[in-house]
mmCIF file of C-alpha atoms in Angstrom:
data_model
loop_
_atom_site.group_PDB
_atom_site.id
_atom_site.type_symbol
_atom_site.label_atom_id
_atom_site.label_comp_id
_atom_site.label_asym_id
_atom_site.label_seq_id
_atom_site.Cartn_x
_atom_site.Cartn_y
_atom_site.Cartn_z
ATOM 1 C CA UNK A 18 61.104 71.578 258.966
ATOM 2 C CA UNK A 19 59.706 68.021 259.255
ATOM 3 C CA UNK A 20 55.752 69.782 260.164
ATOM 4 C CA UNK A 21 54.263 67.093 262.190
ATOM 5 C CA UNK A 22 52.980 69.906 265.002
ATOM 6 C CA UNK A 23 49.303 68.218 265.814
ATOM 7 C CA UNK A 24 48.754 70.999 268.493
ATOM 8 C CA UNK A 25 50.502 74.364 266.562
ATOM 9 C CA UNK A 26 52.341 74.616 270.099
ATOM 10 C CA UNK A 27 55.713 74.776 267.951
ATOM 11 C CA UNK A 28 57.267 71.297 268.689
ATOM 12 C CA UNK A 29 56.831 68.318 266.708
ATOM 13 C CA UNK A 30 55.154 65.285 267.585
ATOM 14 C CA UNK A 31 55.422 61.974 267.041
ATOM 15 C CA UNK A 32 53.437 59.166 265.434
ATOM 16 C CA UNK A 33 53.168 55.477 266.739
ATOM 17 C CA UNK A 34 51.148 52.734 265.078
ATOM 18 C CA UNK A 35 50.486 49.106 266.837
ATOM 19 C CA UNK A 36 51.090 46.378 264.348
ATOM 20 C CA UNK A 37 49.076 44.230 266.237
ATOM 21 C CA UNK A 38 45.726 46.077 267.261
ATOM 22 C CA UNK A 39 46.320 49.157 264.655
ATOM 23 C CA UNK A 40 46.007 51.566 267.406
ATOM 24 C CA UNK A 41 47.304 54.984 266.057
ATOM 25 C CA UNK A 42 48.548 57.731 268.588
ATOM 26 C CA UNK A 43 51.337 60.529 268.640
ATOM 27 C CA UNK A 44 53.072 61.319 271.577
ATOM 28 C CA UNK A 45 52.367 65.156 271.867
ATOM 29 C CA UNK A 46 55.921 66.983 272.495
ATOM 30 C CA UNK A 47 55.888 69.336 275.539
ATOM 31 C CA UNK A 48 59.057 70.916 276.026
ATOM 32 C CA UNK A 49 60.872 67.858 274.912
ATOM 33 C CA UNK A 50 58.964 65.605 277.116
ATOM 34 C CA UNK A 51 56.022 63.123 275.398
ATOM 35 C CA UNK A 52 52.422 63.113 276.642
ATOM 36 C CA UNK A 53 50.770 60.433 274.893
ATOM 37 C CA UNK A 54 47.608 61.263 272.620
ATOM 38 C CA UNK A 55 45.252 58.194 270.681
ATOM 39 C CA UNK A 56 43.414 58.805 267.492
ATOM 40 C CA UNK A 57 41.868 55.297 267.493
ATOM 41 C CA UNK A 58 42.129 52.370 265.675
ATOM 42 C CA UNK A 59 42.549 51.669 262.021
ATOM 43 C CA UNK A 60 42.744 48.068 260.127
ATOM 44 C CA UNK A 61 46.344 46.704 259.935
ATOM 45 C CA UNK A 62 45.936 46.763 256.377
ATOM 46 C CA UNK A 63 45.784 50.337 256.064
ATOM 47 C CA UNK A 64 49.517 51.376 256.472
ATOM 48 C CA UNK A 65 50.762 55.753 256.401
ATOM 49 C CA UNK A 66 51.251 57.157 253.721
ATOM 50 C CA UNK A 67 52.422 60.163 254.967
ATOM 51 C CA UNK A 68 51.034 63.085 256.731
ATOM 52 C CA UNK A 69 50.740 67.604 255.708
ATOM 53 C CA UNK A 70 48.427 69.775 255.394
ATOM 54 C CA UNK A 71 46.357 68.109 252.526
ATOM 55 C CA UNK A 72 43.161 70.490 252.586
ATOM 56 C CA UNK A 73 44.587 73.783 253.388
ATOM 57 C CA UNK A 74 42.950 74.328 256.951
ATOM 58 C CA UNK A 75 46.664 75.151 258.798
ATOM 59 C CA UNK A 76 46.273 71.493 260.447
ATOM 60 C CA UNK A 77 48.637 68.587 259.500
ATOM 61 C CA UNK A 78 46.640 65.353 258.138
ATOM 62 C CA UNK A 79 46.826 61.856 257.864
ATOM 63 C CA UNK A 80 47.284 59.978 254.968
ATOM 64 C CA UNK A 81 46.955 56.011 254.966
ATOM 65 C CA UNK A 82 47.101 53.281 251.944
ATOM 66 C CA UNK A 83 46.053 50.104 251.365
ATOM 67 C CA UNK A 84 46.512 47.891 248.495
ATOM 68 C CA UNK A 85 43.376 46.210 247.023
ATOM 69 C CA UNK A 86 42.567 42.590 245.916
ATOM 70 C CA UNK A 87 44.612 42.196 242.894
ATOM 71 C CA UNK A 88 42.960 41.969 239.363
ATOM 72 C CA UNK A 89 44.239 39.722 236.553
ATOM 73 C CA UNK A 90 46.136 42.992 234.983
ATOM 74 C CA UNK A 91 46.438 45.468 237.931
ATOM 75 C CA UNK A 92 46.886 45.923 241.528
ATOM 76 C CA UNK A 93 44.919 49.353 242.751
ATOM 77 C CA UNK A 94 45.456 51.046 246.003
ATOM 78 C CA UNK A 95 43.312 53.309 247.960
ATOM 79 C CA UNK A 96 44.104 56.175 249.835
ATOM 80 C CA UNK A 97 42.025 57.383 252.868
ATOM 81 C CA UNK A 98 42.875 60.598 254.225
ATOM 82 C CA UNK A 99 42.213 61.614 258.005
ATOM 83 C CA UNK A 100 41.120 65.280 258.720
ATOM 84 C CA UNK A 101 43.401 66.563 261.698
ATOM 85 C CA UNK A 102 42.466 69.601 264.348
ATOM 86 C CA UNK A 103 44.092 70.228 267.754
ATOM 87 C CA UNK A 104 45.429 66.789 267.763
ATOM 88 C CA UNK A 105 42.046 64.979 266.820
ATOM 89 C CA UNK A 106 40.141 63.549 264.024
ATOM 90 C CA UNK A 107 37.755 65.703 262.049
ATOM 91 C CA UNK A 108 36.655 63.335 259.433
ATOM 92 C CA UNK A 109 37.785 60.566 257.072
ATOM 93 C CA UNK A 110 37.253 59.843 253.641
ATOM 94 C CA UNK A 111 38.467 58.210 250.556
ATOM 95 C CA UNK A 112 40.945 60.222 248.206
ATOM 96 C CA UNK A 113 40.932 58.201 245.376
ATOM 97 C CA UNK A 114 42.397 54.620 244.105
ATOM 98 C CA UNK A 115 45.730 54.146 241.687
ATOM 99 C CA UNK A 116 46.268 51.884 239.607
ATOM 100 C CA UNK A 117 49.772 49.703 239.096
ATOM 101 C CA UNK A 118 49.458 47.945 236.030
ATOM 102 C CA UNK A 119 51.310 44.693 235.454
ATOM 103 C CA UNK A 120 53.181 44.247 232.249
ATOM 104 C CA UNK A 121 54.896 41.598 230.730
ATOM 105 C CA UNK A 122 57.850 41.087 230.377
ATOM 106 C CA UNK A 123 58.601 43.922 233.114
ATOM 107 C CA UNK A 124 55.998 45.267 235.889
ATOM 108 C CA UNK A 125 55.476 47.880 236.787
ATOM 109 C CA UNK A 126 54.555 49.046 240.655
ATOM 110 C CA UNK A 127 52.557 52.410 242.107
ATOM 111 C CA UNK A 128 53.586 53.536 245.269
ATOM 112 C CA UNK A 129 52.201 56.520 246.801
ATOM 113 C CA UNK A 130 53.155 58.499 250.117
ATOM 114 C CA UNK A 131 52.768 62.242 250.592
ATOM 115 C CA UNK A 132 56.110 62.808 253.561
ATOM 116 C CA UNK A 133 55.960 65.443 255.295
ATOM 117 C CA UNK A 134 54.778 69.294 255.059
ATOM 118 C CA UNK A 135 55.710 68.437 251.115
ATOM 119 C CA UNK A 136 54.092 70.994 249.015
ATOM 120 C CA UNK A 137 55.587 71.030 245.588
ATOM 121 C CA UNK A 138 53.023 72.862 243.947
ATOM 122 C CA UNK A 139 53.776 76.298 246.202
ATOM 123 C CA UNK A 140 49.829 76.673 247.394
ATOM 124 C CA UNK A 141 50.634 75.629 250.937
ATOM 125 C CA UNK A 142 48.591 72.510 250.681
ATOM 126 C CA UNK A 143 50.832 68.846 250.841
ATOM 127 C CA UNK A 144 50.717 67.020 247.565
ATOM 128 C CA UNK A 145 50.541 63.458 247.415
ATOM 129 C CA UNK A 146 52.858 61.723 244.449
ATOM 130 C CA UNK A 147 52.842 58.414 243.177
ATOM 131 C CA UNK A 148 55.478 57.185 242.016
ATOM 132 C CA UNK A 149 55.702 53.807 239.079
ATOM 133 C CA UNK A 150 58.255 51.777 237.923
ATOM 134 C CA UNK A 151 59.433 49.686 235.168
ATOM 135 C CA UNK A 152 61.740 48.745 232.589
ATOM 136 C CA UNK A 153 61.573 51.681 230.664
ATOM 137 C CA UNK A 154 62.200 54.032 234.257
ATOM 138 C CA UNK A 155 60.300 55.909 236.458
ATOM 139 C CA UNK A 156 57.381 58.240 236.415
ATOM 140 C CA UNK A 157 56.417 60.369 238.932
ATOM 141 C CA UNK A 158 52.431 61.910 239.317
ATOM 142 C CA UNK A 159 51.954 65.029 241.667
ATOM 143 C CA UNK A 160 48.673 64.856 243.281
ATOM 144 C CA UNK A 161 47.753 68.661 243.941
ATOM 145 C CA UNK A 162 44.820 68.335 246.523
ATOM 146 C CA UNK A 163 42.470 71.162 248.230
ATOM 147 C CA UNK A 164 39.246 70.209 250.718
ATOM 148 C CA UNK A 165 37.569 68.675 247.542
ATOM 149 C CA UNK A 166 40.118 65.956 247.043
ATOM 150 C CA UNK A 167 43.004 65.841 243.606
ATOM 151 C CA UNK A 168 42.553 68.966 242.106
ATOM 152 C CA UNK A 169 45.355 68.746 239.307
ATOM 153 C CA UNK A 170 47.775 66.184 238.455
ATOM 154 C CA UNK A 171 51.141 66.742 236.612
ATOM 155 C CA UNK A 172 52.963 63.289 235.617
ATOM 156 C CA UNK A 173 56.778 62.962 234.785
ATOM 157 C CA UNK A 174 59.092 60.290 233.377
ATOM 158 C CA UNK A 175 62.185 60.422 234.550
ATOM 159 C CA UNK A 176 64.284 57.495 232.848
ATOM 160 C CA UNK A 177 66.522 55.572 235.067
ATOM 161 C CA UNK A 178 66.363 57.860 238.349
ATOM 162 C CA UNK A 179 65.362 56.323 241.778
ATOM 163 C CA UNK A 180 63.365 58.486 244.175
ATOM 164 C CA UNK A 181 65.335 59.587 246.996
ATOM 165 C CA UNK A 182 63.563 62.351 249.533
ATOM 166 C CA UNK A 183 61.080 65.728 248.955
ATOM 167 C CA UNK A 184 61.960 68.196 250.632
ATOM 168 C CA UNK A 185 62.605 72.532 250.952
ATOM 169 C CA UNK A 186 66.103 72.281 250.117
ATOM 170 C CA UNK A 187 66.068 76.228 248.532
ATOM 171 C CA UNK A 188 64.096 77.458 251.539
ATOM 172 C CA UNK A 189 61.685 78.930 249.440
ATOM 173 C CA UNK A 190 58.668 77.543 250.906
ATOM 174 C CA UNK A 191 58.465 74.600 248.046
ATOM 175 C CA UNK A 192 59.728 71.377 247.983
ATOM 176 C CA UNK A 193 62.181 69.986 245.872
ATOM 177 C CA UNK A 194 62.923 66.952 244.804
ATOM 178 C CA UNK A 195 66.298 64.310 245.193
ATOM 179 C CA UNK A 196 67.317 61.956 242.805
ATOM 180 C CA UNK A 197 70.005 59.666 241.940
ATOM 181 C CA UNK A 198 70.682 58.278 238.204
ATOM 182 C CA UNK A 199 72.106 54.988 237.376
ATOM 183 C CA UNK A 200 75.233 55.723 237.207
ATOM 184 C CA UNK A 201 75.043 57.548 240.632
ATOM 185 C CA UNK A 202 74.657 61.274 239.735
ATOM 186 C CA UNK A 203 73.110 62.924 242.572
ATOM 187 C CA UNK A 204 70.801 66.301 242.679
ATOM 188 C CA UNK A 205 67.469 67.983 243.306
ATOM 189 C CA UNK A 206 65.203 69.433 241.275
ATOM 190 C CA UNK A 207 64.273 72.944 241.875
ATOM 191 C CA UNK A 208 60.336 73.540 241.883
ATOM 192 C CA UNK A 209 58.089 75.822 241.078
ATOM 193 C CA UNK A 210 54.409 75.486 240.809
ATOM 194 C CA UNK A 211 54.576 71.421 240.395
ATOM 195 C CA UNK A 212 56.930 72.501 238.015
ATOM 196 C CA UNK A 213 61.089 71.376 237.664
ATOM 197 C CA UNK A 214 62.680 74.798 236.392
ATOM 198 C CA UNK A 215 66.179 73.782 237.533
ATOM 199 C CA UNK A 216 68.575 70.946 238.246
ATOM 200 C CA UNK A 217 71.345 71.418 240.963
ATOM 201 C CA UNK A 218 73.487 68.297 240.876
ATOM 202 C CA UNK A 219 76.084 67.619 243.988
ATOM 203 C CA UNK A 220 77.890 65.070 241.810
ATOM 204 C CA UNK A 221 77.903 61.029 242.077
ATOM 205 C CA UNK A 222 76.964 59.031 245.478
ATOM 206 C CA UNK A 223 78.006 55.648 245.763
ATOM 207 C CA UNK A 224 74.586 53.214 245.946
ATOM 208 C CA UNK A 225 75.776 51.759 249.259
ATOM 209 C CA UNK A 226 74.796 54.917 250.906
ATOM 210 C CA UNK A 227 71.214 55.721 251.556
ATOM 211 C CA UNK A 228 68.855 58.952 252.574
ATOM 212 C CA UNK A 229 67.883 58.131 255.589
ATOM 213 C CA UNK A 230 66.126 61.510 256.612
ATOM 214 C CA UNK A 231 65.508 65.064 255.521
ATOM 215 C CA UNK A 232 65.299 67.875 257.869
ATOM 216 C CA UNK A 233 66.981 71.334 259.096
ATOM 217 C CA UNK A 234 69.849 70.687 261.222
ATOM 218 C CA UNK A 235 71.897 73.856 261.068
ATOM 219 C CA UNK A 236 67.892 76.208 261.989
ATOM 220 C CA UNK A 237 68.674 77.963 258.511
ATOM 221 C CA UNK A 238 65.485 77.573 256.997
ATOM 222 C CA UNK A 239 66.962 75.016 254.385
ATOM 223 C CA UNK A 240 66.493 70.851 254.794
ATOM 224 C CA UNK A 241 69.165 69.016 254.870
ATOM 225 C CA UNK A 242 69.798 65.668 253.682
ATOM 226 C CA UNK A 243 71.287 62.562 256.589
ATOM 227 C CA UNK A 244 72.813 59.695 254.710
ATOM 228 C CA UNK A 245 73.804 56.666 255.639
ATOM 229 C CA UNK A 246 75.927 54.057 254.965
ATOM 230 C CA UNK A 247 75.620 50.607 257.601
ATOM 231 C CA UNK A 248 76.353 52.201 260.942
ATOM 232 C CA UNK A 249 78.017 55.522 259.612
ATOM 233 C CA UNK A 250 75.913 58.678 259.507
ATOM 234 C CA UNK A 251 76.658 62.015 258.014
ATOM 235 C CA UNK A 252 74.626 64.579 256.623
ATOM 236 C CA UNK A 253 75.069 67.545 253.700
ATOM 237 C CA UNK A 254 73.981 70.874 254.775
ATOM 238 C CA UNK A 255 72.118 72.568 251.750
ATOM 239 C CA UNK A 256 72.888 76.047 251.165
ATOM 240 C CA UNK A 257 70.134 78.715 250.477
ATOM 241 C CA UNK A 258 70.199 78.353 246.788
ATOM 242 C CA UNK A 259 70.167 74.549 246.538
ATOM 243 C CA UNK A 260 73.054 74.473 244.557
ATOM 244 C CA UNK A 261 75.969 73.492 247.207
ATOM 245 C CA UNK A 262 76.065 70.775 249.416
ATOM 246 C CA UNK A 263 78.753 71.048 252.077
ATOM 247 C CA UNK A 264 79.512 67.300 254.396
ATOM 248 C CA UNK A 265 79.081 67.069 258.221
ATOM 249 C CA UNK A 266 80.419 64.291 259.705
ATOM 250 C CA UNK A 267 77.500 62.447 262.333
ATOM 251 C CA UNK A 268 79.693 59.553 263.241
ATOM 252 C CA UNK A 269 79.043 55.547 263.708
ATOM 253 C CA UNK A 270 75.956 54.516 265.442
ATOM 254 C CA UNK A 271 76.093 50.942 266.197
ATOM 255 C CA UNK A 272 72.566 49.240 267.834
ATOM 256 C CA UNK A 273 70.605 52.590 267.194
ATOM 257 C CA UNK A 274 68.258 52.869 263.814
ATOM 258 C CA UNK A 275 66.962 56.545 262.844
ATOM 259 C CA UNK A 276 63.367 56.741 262.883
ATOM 260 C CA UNK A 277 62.139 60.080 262.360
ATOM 261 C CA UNK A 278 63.385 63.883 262.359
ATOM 262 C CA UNK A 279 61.620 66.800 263.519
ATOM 263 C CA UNK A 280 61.691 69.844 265.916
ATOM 264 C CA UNK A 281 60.857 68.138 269.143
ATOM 265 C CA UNK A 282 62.074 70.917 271.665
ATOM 266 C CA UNK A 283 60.401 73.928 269.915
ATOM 267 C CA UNK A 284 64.068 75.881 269.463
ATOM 268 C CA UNK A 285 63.430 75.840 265.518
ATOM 269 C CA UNK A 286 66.045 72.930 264.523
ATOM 270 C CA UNK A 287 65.144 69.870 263.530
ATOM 271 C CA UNK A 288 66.259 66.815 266.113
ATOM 272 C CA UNK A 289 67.061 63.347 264.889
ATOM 273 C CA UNK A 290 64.970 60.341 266.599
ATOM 274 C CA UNK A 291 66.747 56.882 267.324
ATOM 275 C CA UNK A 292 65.971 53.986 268.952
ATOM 276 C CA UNK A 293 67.985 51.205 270.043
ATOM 277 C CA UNK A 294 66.791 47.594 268.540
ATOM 278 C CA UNK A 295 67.616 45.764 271.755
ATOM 279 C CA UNK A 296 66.492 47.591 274.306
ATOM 280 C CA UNK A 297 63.590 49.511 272.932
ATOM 281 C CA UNK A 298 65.035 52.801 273.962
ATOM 282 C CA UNK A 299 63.899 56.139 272.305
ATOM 283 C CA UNK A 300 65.411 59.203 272.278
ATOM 284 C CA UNK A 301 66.833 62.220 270.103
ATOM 285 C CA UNK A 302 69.647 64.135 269.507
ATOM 286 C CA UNK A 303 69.235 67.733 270.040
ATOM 287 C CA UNK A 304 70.789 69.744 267.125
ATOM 288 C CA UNK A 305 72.360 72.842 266.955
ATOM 289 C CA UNK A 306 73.755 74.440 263.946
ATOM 290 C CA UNK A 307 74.139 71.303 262.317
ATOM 291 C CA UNK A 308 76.428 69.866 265.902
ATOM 292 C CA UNK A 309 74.948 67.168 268.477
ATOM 293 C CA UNK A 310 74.137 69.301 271.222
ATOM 294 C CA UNK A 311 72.793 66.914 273.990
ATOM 295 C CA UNK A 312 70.989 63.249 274.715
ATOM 296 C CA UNK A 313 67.297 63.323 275.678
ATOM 297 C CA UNK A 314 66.055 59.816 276.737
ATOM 298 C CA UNK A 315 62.107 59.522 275.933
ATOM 299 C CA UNK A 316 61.973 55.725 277.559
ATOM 300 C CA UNK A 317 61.160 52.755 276.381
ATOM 301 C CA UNK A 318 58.202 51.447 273.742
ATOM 302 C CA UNK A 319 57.711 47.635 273.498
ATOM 303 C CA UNK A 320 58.846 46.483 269.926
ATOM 304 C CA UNK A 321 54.553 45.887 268.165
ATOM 305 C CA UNK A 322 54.802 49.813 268.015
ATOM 306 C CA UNK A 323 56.305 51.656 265.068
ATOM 307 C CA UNK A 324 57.328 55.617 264.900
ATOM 308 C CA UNK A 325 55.185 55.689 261.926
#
């Protein structure tokens, strides 16, 4: 359920950015085989924030940041959004600017990404959410958006929880939202309408392991969470309600870093992408109810370009 279809030809693609030149492209998934697509060039600068359906027009978007000269009390960051159809660019235009104010003797920092085909709102449209923190915790501001631009915008402080993934973990159409406490408790919460009406905690999760993806491994309609800890992969499979999370055992992946999830064969699971830090190799792992069920090798890309 990662949504990063360009074409609506029911396989997802994938995004590459050159650090160098800030070339932008997606290779365009064809029966599990890339054809390579570019949507131009961008300033380095600008880095993605994320990419959904932002305006409500079926196509998935673009969404870039970059952070603005400093001020002597706040950093601001603007957000440009490209306008996506049939795997080209309609338009682009500014969202908006955010603020992260510095305070003394904490600071606090703003960082905004809308990941993808996150709606948390329920009106089909991707939200974007910033997200600030400081001493006193976090807060977290949802960013409903229609062709216009922000449309609404519900803020949250939610103490001493850390951010960890957005994603459709009830299979309800909505996304929810993962977070981990200080002291490690681990759980979503359920929303409705930009609203929290529920928490579903799976208990406490040590710190050294890490989210590394979202996506539906087992084709049940419900993300899943992959975490990781160094070299060892596993992921919990989400049931329908939200409210149990059963372990599956990935295994150790030495020399390989995940770098992106999505449907890439069109068979309605979500594949993991990895690629291998020495020899540039890309590939993913074709998943079938929540099992490995083959290798597909995708080649090599020269190390300036970044699965974005």
């Amino acid at each position: 359920m990662a949504g990063r279809d360009f074409w609506h030809d029911g396989s997802d693609d994938i995004l590459w950015r050159n650090a160098v030149t800030g070339e932008a492209g997606v290779w365009n998934m064809q029966a599990g085989r890339p054809v390579w697509q570019s949507f131009g060039y961008l300033d380095t600068a600008w880095s993605r924030a994320g990419s959904g359906d932002i305006n409500g027009d079926g196509w998935v978007d673009l969404t870039w940041q970059r952070a603005l000269p400093p001020g002597p009390d706040a950093s601001e960051v603007e957000v440009l959004a490209w306008g996506m159809e049939a795997g080209g660019i309609l338009g682009s235009r500014d969202l908006f600017t955010f603020t992260a104010t510095q305070t003394q003797p904490s600071s606090a920092t703003g960082r905004l990404f809308v990941t993808d085909r996150v709606d948390v709102t329920g009106d089909t449209r991707a939200d974007l959410m910033e997200l600030t923190d400081s001493a006193a915790g976090t807060r977290i501001t949802i960013h409903s958006m229609d062709r216009r631009g922000v449309v609404n915008e519900i803020a949250y402080d939610v103490g001493h929880f850390t951010f960890l993934a957005a994603a459709d973990f009830t299979g309800d159409g909505t996304a929810d939202i993962l977070w981990r406490g200080a002291d490690g408790e681990t759980g979503i919460w359920i929303m409705r309408f930009g609203i929290p009406v529920g928490w579903a905690g799976f208990g406490k999760v040590d710190a050294a392991w890490g989210v590394a993806a979202t996506a539906d491994l087992t084709g049940d309609g419900v993300d899943d969470i992959i975490w990781q800890r160094g070299d060892r992969f596993g992921f919990w499979d989400i049931d329908a309600a939200g409210t149990e999370a059963r372990w599956t055992e990935l295994g150790i992946v030495s020399g390989w870093s995940l770098t992106g999830s999505g449907d890439y064969d069109g068979d309605g699971t979500d594949d993991l992408l990895w690629r291998n830090a020495s020899t540039g190799e890309i590939g993913y792992w074709d998943m079938q109810g929540g099992a490995i069920a083959g290798w597909h090798s995708l080649g090599t890309v020269a190390a300036v370009w970044t699965a974005a």
